[in-house]
Coordinates of C-alpha atoms and ligand atoms in Angstrom, one line a residue:
M1 CA -6.8 6.7 -0.5
C2 CA -7.5 10.2 -1.9
G3 CA -5.8 11.1 -5.0
I4 CA -4.6 14.5 -6.4
V5 CA -3.7 15.6 -10.0
G6 CA -3.1 19.0 -11.3
Y7 CA -2.0 20.4 -14.6
I8 CA -0.6 23.7 -15.9
G9 CA 0.6 24.2 -19.5
K10 CA -0.8 24.8 -23.0
R11 CA -3.0 21.9 -23.3
N12 CA -6.7 21.7 -22.2
A13 CA -6.3 20.5 -18.6
T14 CA -9.7 18.8 -18.2
P15 CA -9.1 15.7 -20.1
I16 CA -5.5 15.4 -18.7
I17 CA -6.5 15.6 -15.0
I18 CA -9.7 13.5 -15.5
E19 CA -7.5 10.8 -17.1
G20 CA -4.9 11.3 -14.3
I21 CA -7.5 10.7 -11.5
K22 CA -8.7 7.6 -13.3
R23 CA -5.2 6.2 -13.1
L24 CA -5.5 6.7 -9.2
E25 CA -9.0 4.9 -9.1
Y26 CA -7.2 1.8 -7.7
R27 CA -6.3 3.6 -4.5
G28 CA -10.0 3.7 -3.5
Y29 CA -12.4 6.5 -3.4
D30 CA -16.1 7.4 -3.0
S31 CA -16.3 10.9 -4.8
A32 CA -14.4 12.9 -7.3
G33 CA -14.1 16.5 -8.4
I34 CA -12.1 19.0 -10.7
A35 CA -11.6 22.7 -10.7
I36 CA -10.6 24.5 -13.9
I37 CA -9.5 28.0 -14.5
N38 CA -11.6 28.8 -17.6
K39 CA -11.0 31.1 -20.4
D40 CA -12.3 34.0 -18.4
K41 CA -9.9 33.3 -15.7
K42 CA -12.3 32.2 -13.3
I43 CA -12.3 29.1 -11.3
S44 CA -15.2 26.5 -12.2
V45 CA -15.7 23.5 -9.9
F46 CA -17.4 20.2 -10.7
K47 CA -17.8 17.4 -8.3
E48 CA -19.9 14.2 -7.8
K49 CA -20.6 11.5 -5.5
G50 CA -19.4 7.9 -6.6
K51 CA -17.2 7.0 -9.5
I52 CA -15.4 9.4 -11.9
I53 CA -17.8 8.4 -14.6
E54 CA -20.5 10.2 -12.6
L55 CA -18.3 13.2 -12.6
E56 CA -17.9 13.0 -16.4
R57 CA -21.6 12.5 -16.9
A58 CA -22.2 15.7 -14.9
L59 CA -19.7 17.9 -16.8
P60 CA -21.1 20.5 -19.1
K61 CA -20.1 20.6 -22.6
P62 CA -16.3 20.7 -23.4
S63 CA -16.2 24.5 -24.3
E64 CA -17.3 25.2 -20.6
T65 CA -14.6 23.2 -19.0
A66 CA -11.8 24.3 -21.4
G67 CA -8.8 25.9 -19.6
N68 CA -5.0 25.3 -19.2
I69 CA -5.0 25.2 -15.4
G70 CA -6.8 22.6 -13.3
I71 CA -6.8 20.4 -10.1
A72 CA -8.7 17.2 -9.7
H73 CA -9.3 14.9 -6.7
T74 CA -10.6 11.6 -5.7
R75 CA -11.9 11.4 -2.2
W76 CA -11.9 8.6 0.4
A77 CA -14.2 9.9 3.1
T78 CA -12.8 10.6 6.7
H79 CA -14.6 13.7 7.9
G80 CA -18.3 13.6 6.7
E81 CA -19.9 11.0 4.6
P82 CA -19.3 10.5 0.8
N83 CA -21.6 13.2 -0.8
Q84 CA -21.4 16.0 -3.3
A85 CA -20.8 18.7 -0.7
N86 CA -17.9 16.9 1.1
A87 CA -16.3 16.0 -2.3
H88 CA -13.3 18.0 -3.2
P89 CA -12.4 20.6 -4.6
H90 CA -13.3 23.0 -1.7
T91 CA -13.7 26.7 -2.1
S92 CA -13.3 29.5 0.4
S93 CA -16.7 31.1 1.5
N94 CA -15.8 34.3 -0.4
N95 CA -15.0 32.4 -3.5
R96 CA -11.3 33.2 -3.9
I97 CA -9.5 30.0 -3.0
T98 CA -10.1 26.5 -4.2
L99 CA -8.2 23.5 -3.4
V100 CA -7.9 19.8 -3.2
H101 CA -6.5 18.0 0.1
N102 CA -5.3 14.5 0.9
G103 CA -4.6 14.0 4.6
I104 CA -6.3 15.0 8.0
I105 CA -6.4 18.3 9.8
E106 CA -6.2 17.5 13.4
N107 CA -6.8 21.0 14.9
Y108 CA -9.7 21.8 12.4
K109 CA -12.3 22.5 15.1
N110 CA -10.2 25.1 16.8
L111 CA -9.3 26.6 13.4
K112 CA -12.9 26.4 12.2
S113 CA -14.3 28.5 15.3
K114 CA -11.4 31.2 14.9
L115 CA -12.4 31.5 11.2
E116 CA -16.0 31.7 11.9
K117 CA -15.4 34.5 14.3
S118 CA -13.6 36.3 11.3
G119 CA -16.8 35.8 9.1
Y120 CA -16.0 32.7 7.3
T121 CA -18.7 30.1 6.6
F122 CA -18.5 26.5 5.9
S123 CA -20.7 24.5 3.5
S124 CA -19.3 20.8 4.1
E125 CA -18.4 18.7 7.0
T126 CA -14.7 18.3 5.9
D127 CA -11.6 19.3 7.7
S128 CA -10.3 20.4 4.2
E129 CA -12.5 23.4 3.9
I130 CA -10.6 24.9 6.8
F131 CA -7.5 25.3 4.7
A132 CA -9.4 27.1 1.9
N133 CA -10.6 29.6 4.2
L134 CA -7.4 29.9 6.1
I135 CA -5.6 30.6 3.0
D136 CA -8.1 33.1 1.9
F137 CA -7.9 34.8 5.5
F138 CA -3.9 35.1 4.9
L139 CA -4.4 36.2 1.3
D140 CA -5.8 39.5 2.6
K141 CA -2.6 40.1 4.7
T142 CA 0.0 39.0 2.4
N143 CA -1.4 39.6 -1.2
S144 CA 0.5 36.5 -2.4
L145 CA -1.0 33.0 -2.8
T146 CA 2.3 31.4 -2.0
E147 CA 2.8 33.6 1.2
A148 CA -0.8 32.9 2.4
V149 CA -0.2 29.2 2.0
R150 CA 3.2 29.5 4.1
E151 CA 1.2 31.4 6.8
S152 CA -1.5 28.8 6.8
M153 CA 1.0 25.9 7.1
K154 CA 2.2 27.5 10.4
L155 CA -1.1 27.1 11.9
V156 CA -2.2 23.8 10.7
E157 CA -1.6 20.5 12.8
G158 CA -2.1 17.2 10.9
T159 CA -1.0 15.9 7.4
Y160 CA -1.6 17.3 4.1
G161 CA -0.8 17.2 0.4
I162 CA -2.6 20.1 -1.2
A163 CA -2.9 21.8 -4.5
V164 CA -4.5 25.2 -4.7
L165 CA -5.9 27.8 -7.2
S166 CA -6.8 31.4 -6.7
N167 CA -9.3 33.6 -8.5
D168 CA -6.8 36.4 -7.7
S169 CA -3.8 34.9 -9.6
P170 CA -5.4 32.7 -12.1
D171 CA -2.1 32.0 -13.7
Q172 CA -0.6 29.6 -11.2
I173 CA -1.0 26.5 -9.2
V174 CA 0.6 26.3 -5.7
A175 CA 1.1 22.9 -4.1
F176 CA 2.5 22.0 -0.7
R177 CA 2.9 19.0 1.6
K178 CA 3.4 17.7 5.1
G179 CA 3.2 14.1 5.8
S180 CA 1.2 13.2 2.6
P181 CA 2.8 12.5 -0.7
L182 CA 3.0 15.1 -3.4
I183 CA 5.0 15.2 -6.6
L184 CA 5.8 17.7 -9.2
G185 CA 5.9 16.4 -12.9
I186 CA 8.1 18.4 -15.4
G187 CA 7.0 18.2 -18.9
D188 CA 7.9 20.2 -22.0
D189 CA 6.5 23.7 -21.4
E190 CA 3.9 22.1 -18.9
F191 CA 3.8 20.9 -15.2
F192 CA 2.0 18.3 -13.2
V193 CA 1.3 17.9 -9.6
C194 CA 0.1 14.6 -8.2
S195 CA 0.0 12.4 -5.2
D196 CA 1.1 9.3 -7.0
V197 CA 3.3 9.2 -10.3
S198 CA 1.2 6.6 -11.9
A199 CA -1.2 9.6 -12.5
I200 CA 1.1 11.5 -14.8
I201 CA 3.6 8.8 -16.1
I202 CA 2.1 8.8 -19.6
H203 CA 3.1 12.4 -19.8
T204 CA 6.5 12.7 -18.2
K205 CA 9.0 10.7 -16.2
K206 CA 10.9 13.7 -14.8
V207 CA 9.6 14.3 -11.3
I208 CA 10.6 16.0 -8.0
Y209 CA 9.3 14.5 -4.9
L210 CA 8.3 17.2 -2.5
Q211 CA 9.6 17.0 1.0
D212 CA 7.6 17.7 4.2
N213 CA 6.9 21.6 4.6
E214 CA 7.8 22.4 1.1
I215 CA 5.8 24.6 -1.2
V216 CA 6.1 24.6 -5.0
T217 CA 4.8 27.5 -7.0
I218 CA 4.3 26.9 -10.6
K219 CA 3.5 29.9 -13.0
N220 CA 5.1 31.5 -16.2
N221 CA 6.3 28.2 -17.5
T222 CA 8.5 27.7 -14.6
F223 CA 8.5 26.6 -10.8
E224 CA 9.9 27.7 -7.5
I225 CA 10.4 25.6 -4.5
T226 CA 10.6 27.2 -1.0
N227 CA 9.8 25.9 2.4
V228 CA 7.6 27.0 5.4
H229 CA 10.6 29.2 6.6
N230 CA 10.7 30.8 3.1
E231 CA 14.1 29.3 2.2
N232 CA 14.8 28.3 -1.5
I233 CA 15.0 24.7 -1.9
K234 CA 17.2 23.2 -4.7
A235 CA 15.3 20.0 -5.3
K236 CA 16.7 16.9 -6.9
V237 CA 15.0 15.8 -10.2
S238 CA 14.3 12.1 -10.5
I239 CA 13.5 9.9 -13.4
V240 CA 10.7 7.4 -12.9
D241 CA 12.3 4.1 -14.0
W242 CA 9.1 2.2 -14.6
D243 CA 7.0 1.9 -17.5
V244 CA 3.5 2.6 -18.3
S245 CA 2.7 -0.9 -19.2
S246 CA 3.1 -1.8 -15.6
I247 CA 0.0 0.2 -14.8
D248 CA -2.2 -1.6 -17.6
K249 CA -4.1 -4.8 -17.1
G250 CA -2.7 -6.2 -20.4
D251 CA -4.8 -9.3 -21.2
F252 CA -6.0 -9.9 -17.7
P253 CA -9.5 -9.1 -16.6
H254 CA -8.3 -7.7 -13.2
F255 CA -5.0 -6.0 -11.8
M256 CA -5.1 -8.5 -9.1
L257 CA -5.1 -11.5 -11.4
K258 CA -2.3 -9.9 -13.5
E259 CA -0.3 -9.3 -10.2
I260 CA -0.8 -12.9 -9.0
F261 CA 0.5 -14.2 -12.4
E262 CA 3.5 -11.8 -12.3
Q263 CA 5.0 -13.4 -9.1
P264 CA 7.4 -15.8 -10.8
T265 CA 9.0 -12.7 -12.2
T266 CA 8.5 -10.3 -9.2
V267 CA 10.0 -12.9 -6.7
K268 CA 13.0 -13.3 -9.1
N269 CA 13.3 -9.5 -9.2
A270 CA 13.6 -9.4 -5.5
F271 CA 16.6 -11.5 -5.2
R272 CA 18.1 -10.6 -8.5
G273 CA 21.7 -9.2 -8.1
R274 CA 21.6 -9.6 -4.2
I275 CA 23.0 -13.1 -4.0
V276 CA 26.7 -13.6 -3.6
E277 CA 27.2 -17.2 -4.8
K278 CA 30.9 -17.3 -4.1
L279 CA 30.4 -16.6 -0.4
S280 CA 27.0 -18.5 -0.1
T281 CA 25.5 -15.1 1.2
V282 CA 23.7 -12.1 0.0
R283 CA 24.4 -8.3 -0.2
L284 CA 21.9 -5.8 0.8
G285 CA 23.8 -2.5 0.3
G286 CA 20.9 -0.3 1.0
L287 CA 20.8 -1.3 4.5
N288 CA 23.8 1.1 5.1
M289 CA 25.2 -1.2 7.7
T290 CA 28.8 -2.7 7.9
G291 CA 29.3 -6.4 8.6
E292 CA 30.5 -5.5 12.1
E293 CA 27.3 -3.6 12.7
L294 CA 25.1 -6.5 11.5
R295 CA 27.0 -9.0 13.7
K296 CA 26.1 -7.0 16.7
V297 CA 22.4 -7.2 16.2
Q298 CA 20.8 -9.0 19.2
K299 CA 17.1 -8.4 18.5
I300 CA 14.9 -7.4 15.5
Q301 CA 11.5 -5.7 15.7
I302 CA 9.4 -5.8 12.5
I303 CA 6.7 -3.3 12.3
A304 CA 3.8 -3.3 9.6
C305 CA 0.1 -3.4 9.0
G306 CA -2.2 -5.8 7.0
T307 CA -0.6 -8.1 4.4
S308 CA 2.9 -6.7 5.3
W309 CA 2.3 -7.6 8.9
H310 CA 1.6 -11.2 7.7
A311 CA 5.0 -11.0 5.7
A312 CA 6.8 -10.0 8.9
L313 CA 5.3 -12.9 10.8
I314 CA 6.8 -15.3 8.1
G315 CA 10.1 -13.2 8.2
K316 CA 10.1 -13.8 12.0
N317 CA 10.0 -17.6 11.4
I318 CA 12.9 -17.5 8.7
I319 CA 15.2 -15.2 10.6
E320 CA 14.7 -16.9 13.9
H321 CA 15.2 -20.3 12.0
L322 CA 18.4 -19.1 10.1
A323 CA 20.1 -16.6 12.3
R324 CA 18.8 -17.4 15.7
I325 CA 18.0 -13.8 16.4
P326 CA 14.9 -13.2 18.3
V327 CA 12.4 -11.2 16.4
E328 CA 9.2 -9.3 17.5
V329 CA 6.5 -8.6 15.1
E330 CA 4.3 -5.4 15.9
Y331 CA 1.2 -3.9 14.3
A332 CA 2.4 -0.4 13.6
S333 CA -0.9 1.2 14.9
E334 CA -0.3 -0.4 18.3
Y335 CA 3.4 0.2 18.4
R336 CA 3.3 3.9 17.8
Y337 CA 1.2 4.4 21.1
K338 CA 2.5 1.7 23.3
N339 CA 5.7 3.1 24.7
P340 CA 7.7 0.5 22.9
I341 CA 10.7 -1.1 24.6
I342 CA 13.6 -1.1 22.1
P343 CA 16.7 -2.6 23.8
I344 CA 20.1 -1.6 22.6
E345 CA 21.5 -3.7 19.7
T346 CA 18.0 -4.0 18.3
L347 CA 17.3 -3.5 14.5
V348 CA 14.0 -2.1 13.7
F349 CA 12.3 -2.8 10.3
V350 CA 9.3 -1.1 8.9
I351 CA 7.5 -3.2 6.0
S352 CA 5.2 -1.3 3.6
Q353 CA 4.4 -1.9 0.1
S354 CA 3.3 1.7 -0.4
G355 CA 5.8 3.3 1.8
E356 CA 2.9 5.7 2.9
T357 CA 1.0 3.9 5.5
A358 CA 0.3 6.5 8.3
D359 CA 0.6 4.2 11.0
S360 CA 3.8 2.5 9.9
L361 CA 5.4 5.9 9.3
A362 CA 4.4 7.0 12.8
A363 CA 5.8 3.9 14.3
L364 CA 9.0 4.5 12.3
R365 CA 9.3 8.0 13.7
E366 CA 8.6 6.8 17.1
A367 CA 11.5 4.2 17.0
Q368 CA 13.9 6.8 15.5
A369 CA 13.0 9.2 18.4
R370 CA 14.0 6.6 20.8
G371 CA 17.4 6.3 19.0
A372 CA 16.8 3.1 17.1
R373 CA 18.2 2.4 13.7
V374 CA 15.0 1.9 11.5
L375 CA 15.3 0.2 8.1
G376 CA 12.5 0.1 5.5
I377 CA 11.3 -2.6 3.2
T378 CA 9.2 -0.9 0.7
N379 CA 8.0 -1.2 -2.9
T380 CA 7.6 2.5 -3.6
I381 CA 10.7 4.3 -4.6
G382 CA 10.9 7.9 -3.1
S383 CA 8.1 7.1 -0.7
T384 CA 8.0 8.7 2.7
I385 CA 9.0 5.6 4.6
A386 CA 11.9 5.0 2.1
R387 CA 13.1 8.5 2.5
E388 CA 12.6 8.7 6.2
S389 CA 14.3 5.3 7.2
D390 CA 18.0 5.0 7.9
G391 CA 18.4 2.4 5.1
G392 CA 16.5 -0.4 3.7
V393 CA 15.7 -2.6 0.8
Y394 CA 13.4 -2.1 -2.2
I395 CA 11.3 -5.2 -3.0
H396 CA 11.2 -4.2 -6.7
A397 CA 7.7 -5.7 -7.4
G398 CA 6.5 -3.0 -9.8
T399 CA 3.4 -0.9 -9.1
E400 CA 0.8 -3.0 -7.3
I401 CA -2.6 -1.7 -8.4
G402 CA -5.0 -4.2 -6.9
V403 CA -6.1 -3.2 -3.5
A404 CA -5.6 -6.7 -2.2
S405 CA -1.8 -7.2 -2.0
T406 CA -0.4 -10.1 -3.7
K407 CA 3.0 -9.9 -5.5
A408 CA 4.2 -7.4 -2.9
F409 CA 3.7 -10.0 -0.2
T410 CA 5.8 -12.8 -1.9
S411 CA 8.4 -10.1 -2.7
Q412 CA 8.4 -9.0 1.1
V413 CA 8.8 -12.6 2.3
T414 CA 11.7 -13.2 -0.5
I415 CA 13.5 -10.0 1.0
L416 CA 13.0 -11.2 4.4
S417 CA 14.6 -14.6 3.6
L418 CA 17.6 -12.8 2.0
L419 CA 18.1 -10.8 5.3
A420 CA 17.8 -14.1 7.2
V421 CA 20.6 -15.6 5.1
L422 CA 22.7 -12.6 5.5
L423 CA 22.3 -12.5 9.2
G424 CA 22.4 -16.3 9.3
R425 CA 25.7 -16.7 7.5
M426 CA 27.2 -14.3 10.1
K427 CA 25.9 -16.0 13.1
N428 CA 24.6 -19.5 12.7
I429 CA 24.7 -21.2 9.3
S430 CA 27.5 -22.9 7.4
P431 CA 28.3 -22.2 3.8
V432 CA 27.0 -25.4 2.5
Y433 CA 23.5 -24.8 4.3
G434 CA 23.5 -21.2 3.0
M435 CA 24.0 -22.3 -0.6
E436 CA 21.4 -24.9 -0.3
F437 CA 18.9 -22.3 0.7
I438 CA 19.9 -20.0 -2.0
K439 CA 19.6 -22.7 -4.6
E440 CA 16.2 -23.5 -3.4
L441 CA 15.2 -19.8 -3.6
H442 CA 16.3 -20.0 -7.2
R443 CA 13.8 -22.6 -7.9
I444 CA 10.9 -20.9 -6.3
P445 CA 9.8 -18.9 -9.4
D446 CA 9.4 -22.1 -11.5
K447 CA 7.4 -23.7 -8.7
I448 CA 5.1 -20.6 -8.3
Q449 CA 4.5 -21.1 -12.1
R450 CA 3.4 -24.6 -11.7
I451 CA 0.8 -23.5 -9.2
L452 CA -0.4 -20.7 -11.3
D453 CA -0.9 -23.4 -14.1
K454 CA -3.6 -24.7 -11.9
N455 CA -5.7 -21.6 -12.1
D456 CA -8.6 -23.3 -13.7
E457 CA -8.7 -26.1 -11.2
I458 CA -8.7 -23.6 -8.5
E459 CA -11.5 -21.6 -10.2
K460 CA -13.7 -24.7 -9.9
I461 CA -13.0 -25.2 -6.3
A462 CA -13.9 -21.5 -5.7
E463 CA -17.2 -22.2 -7.3
T464 CA -18.0 -24.8 -4.6
I465 CA -17.6 -22.2 -1.8
K466 CA -18.6 -19.0 -3.4
D467 CA -22.0 -18.9 -1.7
S468 CA -20.7 -19.8 1.8
H469 CA -21.1 -17.1 4.6
N470 CA -17.7 -18.1 6.6
A471 CA -14.6 -19.7 6.0
L472 CA -11.9 -21.0 8.4
Y473 CA -8.3 -21.0 7.4
L474 CA -6.0 -23.4 9.0
G475 CA -2.1 -23.5 9.1
R476 CA 0.9 -24.4 11.5
G477 CA 4.4 -23.0 12.1
V478 CA 5.5 -20.8 9.1
N479 CA 2.2 -21.5 7.3
F480 CA 0.0 -20.0 10.2
P481 CA 0.5 -16.6 8.9
V482 CA -0.2 -17.8 5.3
A483 CA -3.6 -18.8 6.9
L484 CA -4.1 -15.3 8.1
E485 CA -3.2 -13.9 4.7
G486 CA -5.6 -16.3 3.0
A487 CA -8.5 -15.3 5.3
L488 CA -7.6 -11.5 4.8
K489 CA -7.7 -11.9 1.1
L490 CA -11.0 -13.6 1.1
K491 CA -12.6 -11.0 3.4
E492 CA -11.3 -7.9 1.7
I493 CA -12.4 -8.7 -1.8
S494 CA -15.4 -11.2 -1.4
Y495 CA -16.9 -9.8 1.9
L496 CA -17.1 -13.3 3.2
H497 CA -16.2 -13.6 7.0
A498 CA -13.1 -15.6 7.2
E499 CA -10.7 -16.3 10.0
G500 CA -7.1 -17.6 10.2
Y501 CA -6.0 -20.0 12.9
P502 CA -3.2 -22.2 14.0
A503 CA -4.7 -25.5 13.3
A504 CA -4.1 -26.9 16.7
E505 CA -5.9 -23.9 18.3
M506 CA -9.1 -24.9 16.6
K507 CA -10.0 -27.3 19.4
H508 CA -9.9 -24.3 21.9
G509 CA -13.0 -22.6 20.5
P510 CA -13.6 -22.4 16.7
I511 CA -14.2 -26.0 16.3
A512 CA -17.6 -25.1 17.7
L513 CA -18.4 -23.3 14.2
I514 CA -17.6 -26.5 12.2
D515 CA -20.6 -28.0 10.3
E516 CA -21.3 -29.2 6.8
N517 CA -21.6 -25.6 5.6
M518 CA -18.1 -24.6 6.9
P519 CA -15.2 -24.6 4.3
V520 CA -12.0 -25.0 6.0
I521 CA -9.0 -24.2 3.9
S522 CA -5.9 -25.8 5.4
I523 CA -2.2 -26.0 4.6
A524 CA -0.9 -29.5 5.4
L525 CA 2.5 -29.7 3.8
K526 CA 5.2 -32.4 4.4
D527 CA 7.4 -31.4 7.1
V528 CA 8.0 -32.0 10.8
I529 CA 4.5 -30.9 11.9
Y530 CA 2.7 -32.8 9.0
E531 CA 1.4 -35.6 11.2
K532 CA 0.1 -33.2 13.7
I533 CA -1.9 -31.1 11.2
I534 CA -3.4 -34.3 9.8
S535 CA -4.7 -35.1 13.2
N536 CA -6.3 -31.5 13.2
L537 CA -7.9 -32.0 9.9
Q538 CA -9.3 -35.3 10.9
E539 CA -11.1 -33.4 13.7
V540 CA -12.7 -31.2 11.2
K541 CA -13.7 -34.0 9.0
A542 CA -15.2 -35.9 12.0
R543 CA -17.5 -32.8 12.3
N544 CA -18.5 -32.8 8.6
G545 CA -16.4 -29.7 7.7
R546 CA -15.7 -29.2 4.1
L547 CA -12.0 -29.5 3.8
I548 CA -10.0 -27.8 0.9
T549 CA -6.4 -28.9 1.5
I550 CA -3.3 -27.5 0.2
A551 CA -0.8 -30.4 0.2
T552 CA 2.6 -31.4 -1.1
E553 CA 2.6 -33.1 -4.5
G554 CA 2.3 -36.9 -4.2
D555 CA 0.5 -36.9 -0.9
N556 CA -2.3 -39.3 -1.1
V557 CA -3.2 -39.3 2.6
V558 CA -4.9 -35.9 2.3
K559 CA -7.0 -37.0 -0.6
S560 CA -9.1 -39.6 1.5
F561 CA -10.7 -36.9 3.8
S562 CA -10.6 -33.8 1.8
E563 CA -13.3 -32.6 -0.5
N564 CA -10.6 -31.0 -2.7
V565 CA -6.9 -31.0 -2.6
I566 CA -4.6 -28.3 -4.3
Y567 CA -1.1 -30.0 -4.8
I568 CA 1.9 -27.7 -4.7
P569 CA 5.6 -28.5 -5.2
E570 CA 7.8 -29.5 -2.4
T571 CA 10.3 -26.9 -1.0
V572 CA 12.3 -26.4 2.1
P573 CA 9.9 -25.8 5.2
I574 CA 10.8 -22.2 5.7
L575 CA 10.2 -21.2 2.1
Q576 CA 6.8 -23.1 1.8
P577 CA 4.9 -19.6 2.4
L578 CA 6.0 -18.5 -1.1
L579 CA 4.3 -21.4 -2.6
S580 CA 1.3 -22.0 -0.2
V581 CA 0.0 -18.4 -0.5
I582 CA -0.5 -18.7 -4.2
P583 CA -3.6 -21.0 -4.1
M584 CA -4.9 -18.8 -1.3
Q585 CA -4.7 -15.7 -3.6
L586 CA -6.3 -17.4 -6.5
L587 CA -9.1 -18.9 -4.6
A588 CA -9.9 -15.5 -3.0
Y589 CA -9.8 -13.9 -6.3
H590 CA -12.1 -16.4 -8.1
V591 CA -14.6 -16.3 -5.3
A592 CA -14.8 -12.5 -5.5
N593 CA -15.1 -12.7 -9.1
L594 CA -17.7 -15.4 -9.2
R595 CA -19.7 -13.3 -6.7
G596 CA -19.7 -10.4 -9.3
L597 CA -17.7 -8.1 -7.0
D598 CA -15.1 -5.3 -7.9
V599 CA -12.1 -7.3 -7.2
D600 CA -9.6 -4.5 -7.8
Q601 CA -11.5 -1.8 -5.8
P602 CA -13.2 -3.6 -3.0
R603 CA -15.7 -1.4 -1.0
N604 CA -14.5 0.8 2.0
L605 CA -10.8 -0.1 1.1
A606 CA -8.0 2.1 0.1
K607 CA -4.7 0.9 -1.5
S608 CA -2.6 3.2 0.6
V609 CA -3.9 3.9 4.1
T610 CA -2.6 7.5 4.7
V611 CA -4.9 8.2 7.8
E612 CA -4.7 7.0 11.2
Ligands
LIG1 O1 1.2 -0.3 1.9 P1 1.3 -1.0 3.1 O2 2.1 -2.4 2.9 O3 2.0 -0.4 4.4 O4 -0.2 -1.4 3.5 C1 -0.6 -2.1 4.7 C2 -1.9 -2.6 4.4 O5 -2.8 -1.6 4.3 C3 -2.2 -3.6 3.3 O6 -1.4 -4.7 3.4 C4 -3.7 -4.1 3.3 O7 -3.9 -4.8 4.3 C5 -4.1 -4.7 1.9 N1 -5.3 -4.3 1.5 C6 -4.1 -6.3 2.0 O8 -4.3 -6.8 0.9

């Protein structure tokens, strides 16, 4: 979603902040803008609808955008369509305050009418402009930009990460947050603010993750952090432990393809150092739970959105199988408003790649408000979900840039299987069974690589379906969520309608859709349900459906009725999703690419959904 980058130092701010927002393009946006304090100590604003390249084309000659202080923004429209007027930065009506805002102001209508009564006017449809006028309003009363921000924060309901400049104090940036990420980067005689460290990582790895209700004032080559109650905050400086290479495409044409190919490594990274071979179990220290507490768990709820929700469904299968603990999986957006029942001895997990998804965060808070212990499974160190949960596990997949989540999914499933072993060994499974499972987990990265080696073959299959209008994805048992995930991947990047179904449910309705134009992508692997799914696929074939089947190596039966077969290595049934999802990811990637679409930044989507 929206992105913020700010710079204050000795260098020319414009190229630094433009480069910074380019690094945030992957998050999804529809307009971009910058504000620079120029040599005359006045704020100049430039903004355009569309991609950052449009903004760059619209900029005047470099001498007119030169200055050592600036803020920039990429906007993903919420209030008001994507156009130049609604793009950020926004400026107060009497031209003193200019700001960029991520998040949503909930009481903006009320504040707007109050400000209008005080003579302020508005030139956009955004909620963000309210903040500019509000800070301006308080500037008259406080004579300090930081104090004006503090007073404004007391009145605004909603979420925000904001960086603000003032014509009255052109030597500073003030940035502040509530519910939307904001980071201070500390360089040598220079400072950065951003909503995502990837924007500034090439300049510094020293950062402070601001907490809710905190304000940082940066001026005179130093900074001060206070909070909304005017208390001084001694913040912890963190060192970002990943490298800039992880946000480069390398030799791959798209981030998504690079991330798909990283999975042998990222899955390994998810279990590395967490397996206790001697005891046939795993160690997840970040859960902050004793063995005694874990043994008492009677029920698990897993809350997530999108692809993370699909990983949760697979986790349910694995945990119920290994640990015999009932697991409920909930959409975060439903959970937060449904008056959830959380019986005692229930452990709640929130899964989120970004750690910033607004619905997941709200669900986490709701479960905590009811006294539940909530643990996070996230990829993003220092993210809000990581910080607010009572413990958790990092998936260590490295930055995921492609909007379509791939490597995070397999890493989430890997973590959930570790959790299943941990709980299973306490409740249900023998050391021998535990060790067999762990050994098979160790073999998964090589098996993923063997599927990746079929990339060219899968591209050819994609060619055969790229002009379809619909696709049906079928799976059963633990592979049903993989069918959902396959359909989601195709939908979001190729804009083809696709649905995932449990294969046997097809005859209760969707079978009516099947004809010679309908590709049906099915998972039919050798396990206890194999014969049943073969019957389901025969029903598709009998109606001339075009079957693309993901099958176990050596299975010659499926060949006889499938248009195409993608063979994958055998594994234990509950780990199959870690393999069966790989052809789904590659197929979706190639269909979108062959259709000439923007694979990494599909239309209307954002990488991290920080609004409700
Ligand atoms: O960061 P999160 O895991 O919380 O994100 C959840 C969904 O927004 C995300 O998985 C989304 O569905 C992806 N675009 C799927 O590829």
